[in-house]
Coordinates of C-alpha atoms and ligand atoms in Angstrom, one line a residue:
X1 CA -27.1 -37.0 1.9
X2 CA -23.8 -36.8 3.9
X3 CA -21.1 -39.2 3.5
X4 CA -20.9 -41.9 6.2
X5 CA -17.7 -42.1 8.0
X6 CA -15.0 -44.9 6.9
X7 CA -13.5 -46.2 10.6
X8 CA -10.6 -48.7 10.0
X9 CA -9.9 -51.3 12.7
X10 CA -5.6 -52.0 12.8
X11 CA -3.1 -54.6 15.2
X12 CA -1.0 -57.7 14.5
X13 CA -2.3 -60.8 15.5
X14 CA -4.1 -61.5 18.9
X15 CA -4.5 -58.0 20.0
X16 CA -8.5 -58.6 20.0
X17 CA -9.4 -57.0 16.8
X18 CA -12.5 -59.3 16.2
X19 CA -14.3 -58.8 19.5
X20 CA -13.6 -54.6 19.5
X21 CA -14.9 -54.7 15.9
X22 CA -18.5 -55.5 16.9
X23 CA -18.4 -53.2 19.8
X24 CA -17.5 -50.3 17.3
X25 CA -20.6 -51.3 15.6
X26 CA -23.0 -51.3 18.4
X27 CA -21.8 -48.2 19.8
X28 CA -22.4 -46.6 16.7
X29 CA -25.6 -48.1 15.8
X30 CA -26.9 -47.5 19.8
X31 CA -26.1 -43.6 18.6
X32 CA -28.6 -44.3 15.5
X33 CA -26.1 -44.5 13.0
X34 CA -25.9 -46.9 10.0
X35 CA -22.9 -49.2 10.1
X36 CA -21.8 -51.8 7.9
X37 CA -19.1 -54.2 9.2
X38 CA -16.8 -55.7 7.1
X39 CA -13.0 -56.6 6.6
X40 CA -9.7 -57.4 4.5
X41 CA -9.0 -59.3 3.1
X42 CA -12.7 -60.3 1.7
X43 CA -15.6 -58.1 1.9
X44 CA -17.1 -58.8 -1.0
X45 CA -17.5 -62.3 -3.0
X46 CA -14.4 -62.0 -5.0
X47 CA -12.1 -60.5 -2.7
X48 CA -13.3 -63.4 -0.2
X49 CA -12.3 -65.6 -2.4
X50 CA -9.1 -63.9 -3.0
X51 CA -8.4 -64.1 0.4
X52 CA -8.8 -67.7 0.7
X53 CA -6.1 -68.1 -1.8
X54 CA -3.8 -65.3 0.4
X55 CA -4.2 -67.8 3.8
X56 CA -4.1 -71.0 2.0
X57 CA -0.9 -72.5 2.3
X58 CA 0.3 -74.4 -1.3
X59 CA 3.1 -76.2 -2.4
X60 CA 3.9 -73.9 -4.4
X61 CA 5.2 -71.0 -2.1
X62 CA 3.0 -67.5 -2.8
X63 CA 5.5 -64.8 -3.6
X64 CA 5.5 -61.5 -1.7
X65 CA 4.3 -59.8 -5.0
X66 CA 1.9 -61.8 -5.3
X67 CA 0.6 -61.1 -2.0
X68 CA 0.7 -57.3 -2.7
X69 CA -1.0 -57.9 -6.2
X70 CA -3.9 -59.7 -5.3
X71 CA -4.4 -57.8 -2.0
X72 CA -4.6 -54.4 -4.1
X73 CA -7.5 -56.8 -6.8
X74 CA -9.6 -57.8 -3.3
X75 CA -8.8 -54.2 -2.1
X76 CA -10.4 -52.4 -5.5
X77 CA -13.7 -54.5 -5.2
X78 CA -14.2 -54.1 -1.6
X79 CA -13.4 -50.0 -2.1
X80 CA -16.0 -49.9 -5.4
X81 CA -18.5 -52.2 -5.2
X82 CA -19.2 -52.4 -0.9
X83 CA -17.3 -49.5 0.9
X84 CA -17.8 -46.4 -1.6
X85 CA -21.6 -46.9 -1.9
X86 CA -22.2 -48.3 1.7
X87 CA -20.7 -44.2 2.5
X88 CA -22.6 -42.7 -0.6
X89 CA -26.0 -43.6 1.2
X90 CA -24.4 -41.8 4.3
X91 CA -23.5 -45.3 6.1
X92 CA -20.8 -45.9 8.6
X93 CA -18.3 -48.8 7.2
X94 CA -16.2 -50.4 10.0
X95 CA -13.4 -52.6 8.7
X96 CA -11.4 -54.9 10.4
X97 CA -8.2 -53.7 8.6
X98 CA -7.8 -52.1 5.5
X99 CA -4.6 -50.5 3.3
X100 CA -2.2 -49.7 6.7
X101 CA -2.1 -53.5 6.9
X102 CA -0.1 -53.9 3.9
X103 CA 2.4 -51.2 4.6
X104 CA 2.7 -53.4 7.6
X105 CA 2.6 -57.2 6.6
X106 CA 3.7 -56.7 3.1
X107 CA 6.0 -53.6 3.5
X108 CA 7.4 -54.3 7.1
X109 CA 6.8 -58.1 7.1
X110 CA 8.0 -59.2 3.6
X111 CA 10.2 -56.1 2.8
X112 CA 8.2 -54.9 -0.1
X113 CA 9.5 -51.4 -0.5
X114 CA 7.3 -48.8 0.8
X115 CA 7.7 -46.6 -2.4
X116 CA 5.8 -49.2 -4.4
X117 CA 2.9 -49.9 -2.4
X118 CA 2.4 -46.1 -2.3
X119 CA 2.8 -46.1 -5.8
X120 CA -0.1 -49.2 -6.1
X121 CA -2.3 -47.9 -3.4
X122 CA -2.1 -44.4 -5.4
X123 CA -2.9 -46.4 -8.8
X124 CA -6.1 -48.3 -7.1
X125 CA -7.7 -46.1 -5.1
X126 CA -5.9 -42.5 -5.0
X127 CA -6.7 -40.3 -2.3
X128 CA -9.4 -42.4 -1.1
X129 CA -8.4 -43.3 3.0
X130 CA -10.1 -43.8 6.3
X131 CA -11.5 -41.3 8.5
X132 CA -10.4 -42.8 11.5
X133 CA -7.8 -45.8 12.3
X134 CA -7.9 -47.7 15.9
X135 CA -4.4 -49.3 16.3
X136 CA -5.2 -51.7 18.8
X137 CA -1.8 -52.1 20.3
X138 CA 0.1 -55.1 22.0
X139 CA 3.6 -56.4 23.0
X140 CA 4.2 -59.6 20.3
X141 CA 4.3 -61.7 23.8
X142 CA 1.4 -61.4 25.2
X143 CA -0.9 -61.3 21.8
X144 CA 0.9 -64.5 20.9
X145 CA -0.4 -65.9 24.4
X146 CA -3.2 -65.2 22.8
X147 CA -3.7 -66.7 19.5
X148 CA -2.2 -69.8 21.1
X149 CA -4.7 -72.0 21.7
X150 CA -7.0 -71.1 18.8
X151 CA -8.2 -72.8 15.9
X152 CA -5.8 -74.0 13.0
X153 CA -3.4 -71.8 12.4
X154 CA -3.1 -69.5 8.7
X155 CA -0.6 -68.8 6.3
X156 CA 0.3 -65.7 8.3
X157 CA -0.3 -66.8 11.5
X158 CA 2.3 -69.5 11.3
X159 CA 5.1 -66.8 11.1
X160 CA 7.9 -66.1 13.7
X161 CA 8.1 -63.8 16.4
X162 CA 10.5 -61.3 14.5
X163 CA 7.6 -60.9 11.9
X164 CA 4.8 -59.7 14.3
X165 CA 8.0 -57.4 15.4
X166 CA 8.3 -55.9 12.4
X167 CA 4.8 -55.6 12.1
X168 CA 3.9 -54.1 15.2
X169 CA 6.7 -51.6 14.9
X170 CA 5.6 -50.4 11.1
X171 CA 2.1 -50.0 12.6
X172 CA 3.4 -47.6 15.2
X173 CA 5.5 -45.2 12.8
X174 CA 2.5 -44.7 10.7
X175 CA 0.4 -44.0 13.3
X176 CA 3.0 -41.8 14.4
X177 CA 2.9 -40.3 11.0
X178 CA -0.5 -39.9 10.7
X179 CA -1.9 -38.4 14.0
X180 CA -5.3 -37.0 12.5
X181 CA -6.5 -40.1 11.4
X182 CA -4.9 -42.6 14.3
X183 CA -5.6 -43.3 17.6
X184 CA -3.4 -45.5 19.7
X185 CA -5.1 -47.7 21.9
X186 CA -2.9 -50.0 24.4
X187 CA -4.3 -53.4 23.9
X188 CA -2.8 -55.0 26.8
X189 CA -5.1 -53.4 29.1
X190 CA -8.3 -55.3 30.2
X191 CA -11.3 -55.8 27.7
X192 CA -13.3 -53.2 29.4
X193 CA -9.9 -50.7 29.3
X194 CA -9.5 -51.2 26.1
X195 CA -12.9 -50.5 25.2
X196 CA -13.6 -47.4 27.2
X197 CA -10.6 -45.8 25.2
X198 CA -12.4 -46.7 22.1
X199 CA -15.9 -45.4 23.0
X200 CA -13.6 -42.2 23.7
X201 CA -12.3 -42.4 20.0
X202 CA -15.6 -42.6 18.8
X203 CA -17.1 -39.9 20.9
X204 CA -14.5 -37.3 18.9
X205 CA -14.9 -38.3 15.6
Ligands
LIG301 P1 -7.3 -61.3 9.6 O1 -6.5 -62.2 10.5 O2 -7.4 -59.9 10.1 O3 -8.6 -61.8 9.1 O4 -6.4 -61.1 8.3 C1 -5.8 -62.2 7.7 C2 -4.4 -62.0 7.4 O5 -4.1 -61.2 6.3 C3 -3.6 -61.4 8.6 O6 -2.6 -62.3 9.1 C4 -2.9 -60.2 8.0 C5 -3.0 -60.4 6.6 N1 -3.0 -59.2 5.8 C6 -1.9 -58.8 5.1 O7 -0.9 -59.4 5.1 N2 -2.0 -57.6 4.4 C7 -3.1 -56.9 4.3 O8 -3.2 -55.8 3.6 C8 -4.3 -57.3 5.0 C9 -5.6 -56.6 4.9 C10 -4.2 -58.5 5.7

C-alpha cells in the first residue's frame, strides 16, 4: 500500500481557506483519490474539544503557553489517532492548517520564541510534516473586509490589525524557507484565479 499524501491548507484570517479546502478535496477525489478533510485545531474528539477551549474567551486570560501547550495535546491526537492512519491506508488528508500556523500565530503573533516551538514540534511529532503547503495569500486589508460581516467573532479573530501583520509576514518567510513543500498562492485574485493556481499545485504534486 503507498502512503497517501498529507496536503496542508495555510493564510491568516479571511483569505478563503474554508471554501478552497473543499475544492482541494473534490479535485482530488474527481482524480479517484481518497481524501479525508479535516483541520486544526480539532480533528479528532479531543482536540475539538481542545479547541473550544483555545477560541473561547474566559475571564481568566489564556496564556500564550498555554496556547502552545494545548495546541501541540490537540496536534499529537489529530497526527496519531486520524492523520497517520488515514495515510497508512494510502489516503489523502487535507487540513485546513496544521503546525506552520503556530510558528505563525503563536511564534509571530504572541512572540513565543521560534527555538521552542521547534523544540515541541520536534518532541511531538519529529520529522513527521506535510507534503505540500498552499499559503493562500492576502493583504491584512482586504481579508479583514472579509471576515467583517461574519458570524460572532473568536478569541483570535478579535485581534488587531498589527497581529494579522505579523502573521501574514511569518507565513511568508517560511514559505520562503521551505520552497519544496510551499506554494504561494495570491489570494486576492478572484475565486476562480485563485483556484486555477491551486488545481496547478495539485497537478505537480
Ligand atoms: P480556524 O479559523 O482556521 O478554524 O482556526 C482557529 C484559530 O486558531 C485561528 O484564528 C488561528 C488559530 N490557530 C493558532 O493560533 N495556532 C495554530 O497552530 C492553529 C492550528 C490555529
Amino acid at each position: 500500500m503507498t502512503r497517501g499524501k498529507f496536503i496542508t491548507l495555510e493564510g491568516s484570517e479571511g483569505v478563503g481557506k474554508s471554501s478552497n479546502i473543499q475544492f482541494i478535496a473534490n479535485t482530488l477525489k474527481a482524480l479517484g483519490i481518497a481524501v479525508v478533510t479535516t483541520r486544526e485545531p480539532g480533528g479528532t474528539p479531543i482536540a475539538e474539544e481542545i479547541r473550544q477551549i483555545l477560541l473561547t474567551e474566559y475571564e481568566e486570560p489564556t496564556l500564550p503557553e498555554t496556547e502552545l501547550l494545548l495546541l501541540y495535546a490537540g496536534r499529537k491526537q489529530h497526527v496519531e489517532h486520524l492523520i497517520k492512519p488515514a495515510l497508512a491506508l494510502g489516503k489523502w488528508v487535507v487540513c485546513d492548517r496544521f503546525f506552520d500556523a503556530t510558528f505563525a500565530y503563536q511564534g509571530a503573533g504572541r512572540n513565543i520564541a521560534i527555538e521552542k516551538i521547534e523544540q515541541l514540534n520536534q518532541w511531538a511529532l519529529g520529522e513527521f510534516s506535510p507534503d505540500l503547503t498552499i499559503l493562500l495569500d492576502a493583504p491584512v486589508d482586504i481579508a479583514f473586509e472579509r471576515i467583517k460581516h461574519e458570524r460572532k467573532l473568536d478569541r483570535f479573530e478579535k485581534e488587531k490589525k498589527e497581529f494579522f501583520e505579523k502573521i501574514r509576514m511569518q507565513y511568508l518567510r517560511i514559505a520562503q524557507k521551505n520552497p519544496h513543500r510551499y506554494h504561494v498562492v495570491d489570494a486576492a485574485k478572484t475565486l476562480v484565479e485563485v483556484q486555477t493556481e491551486i488545481k496547478k499545485c495539485l497537478d505537480n504534486i
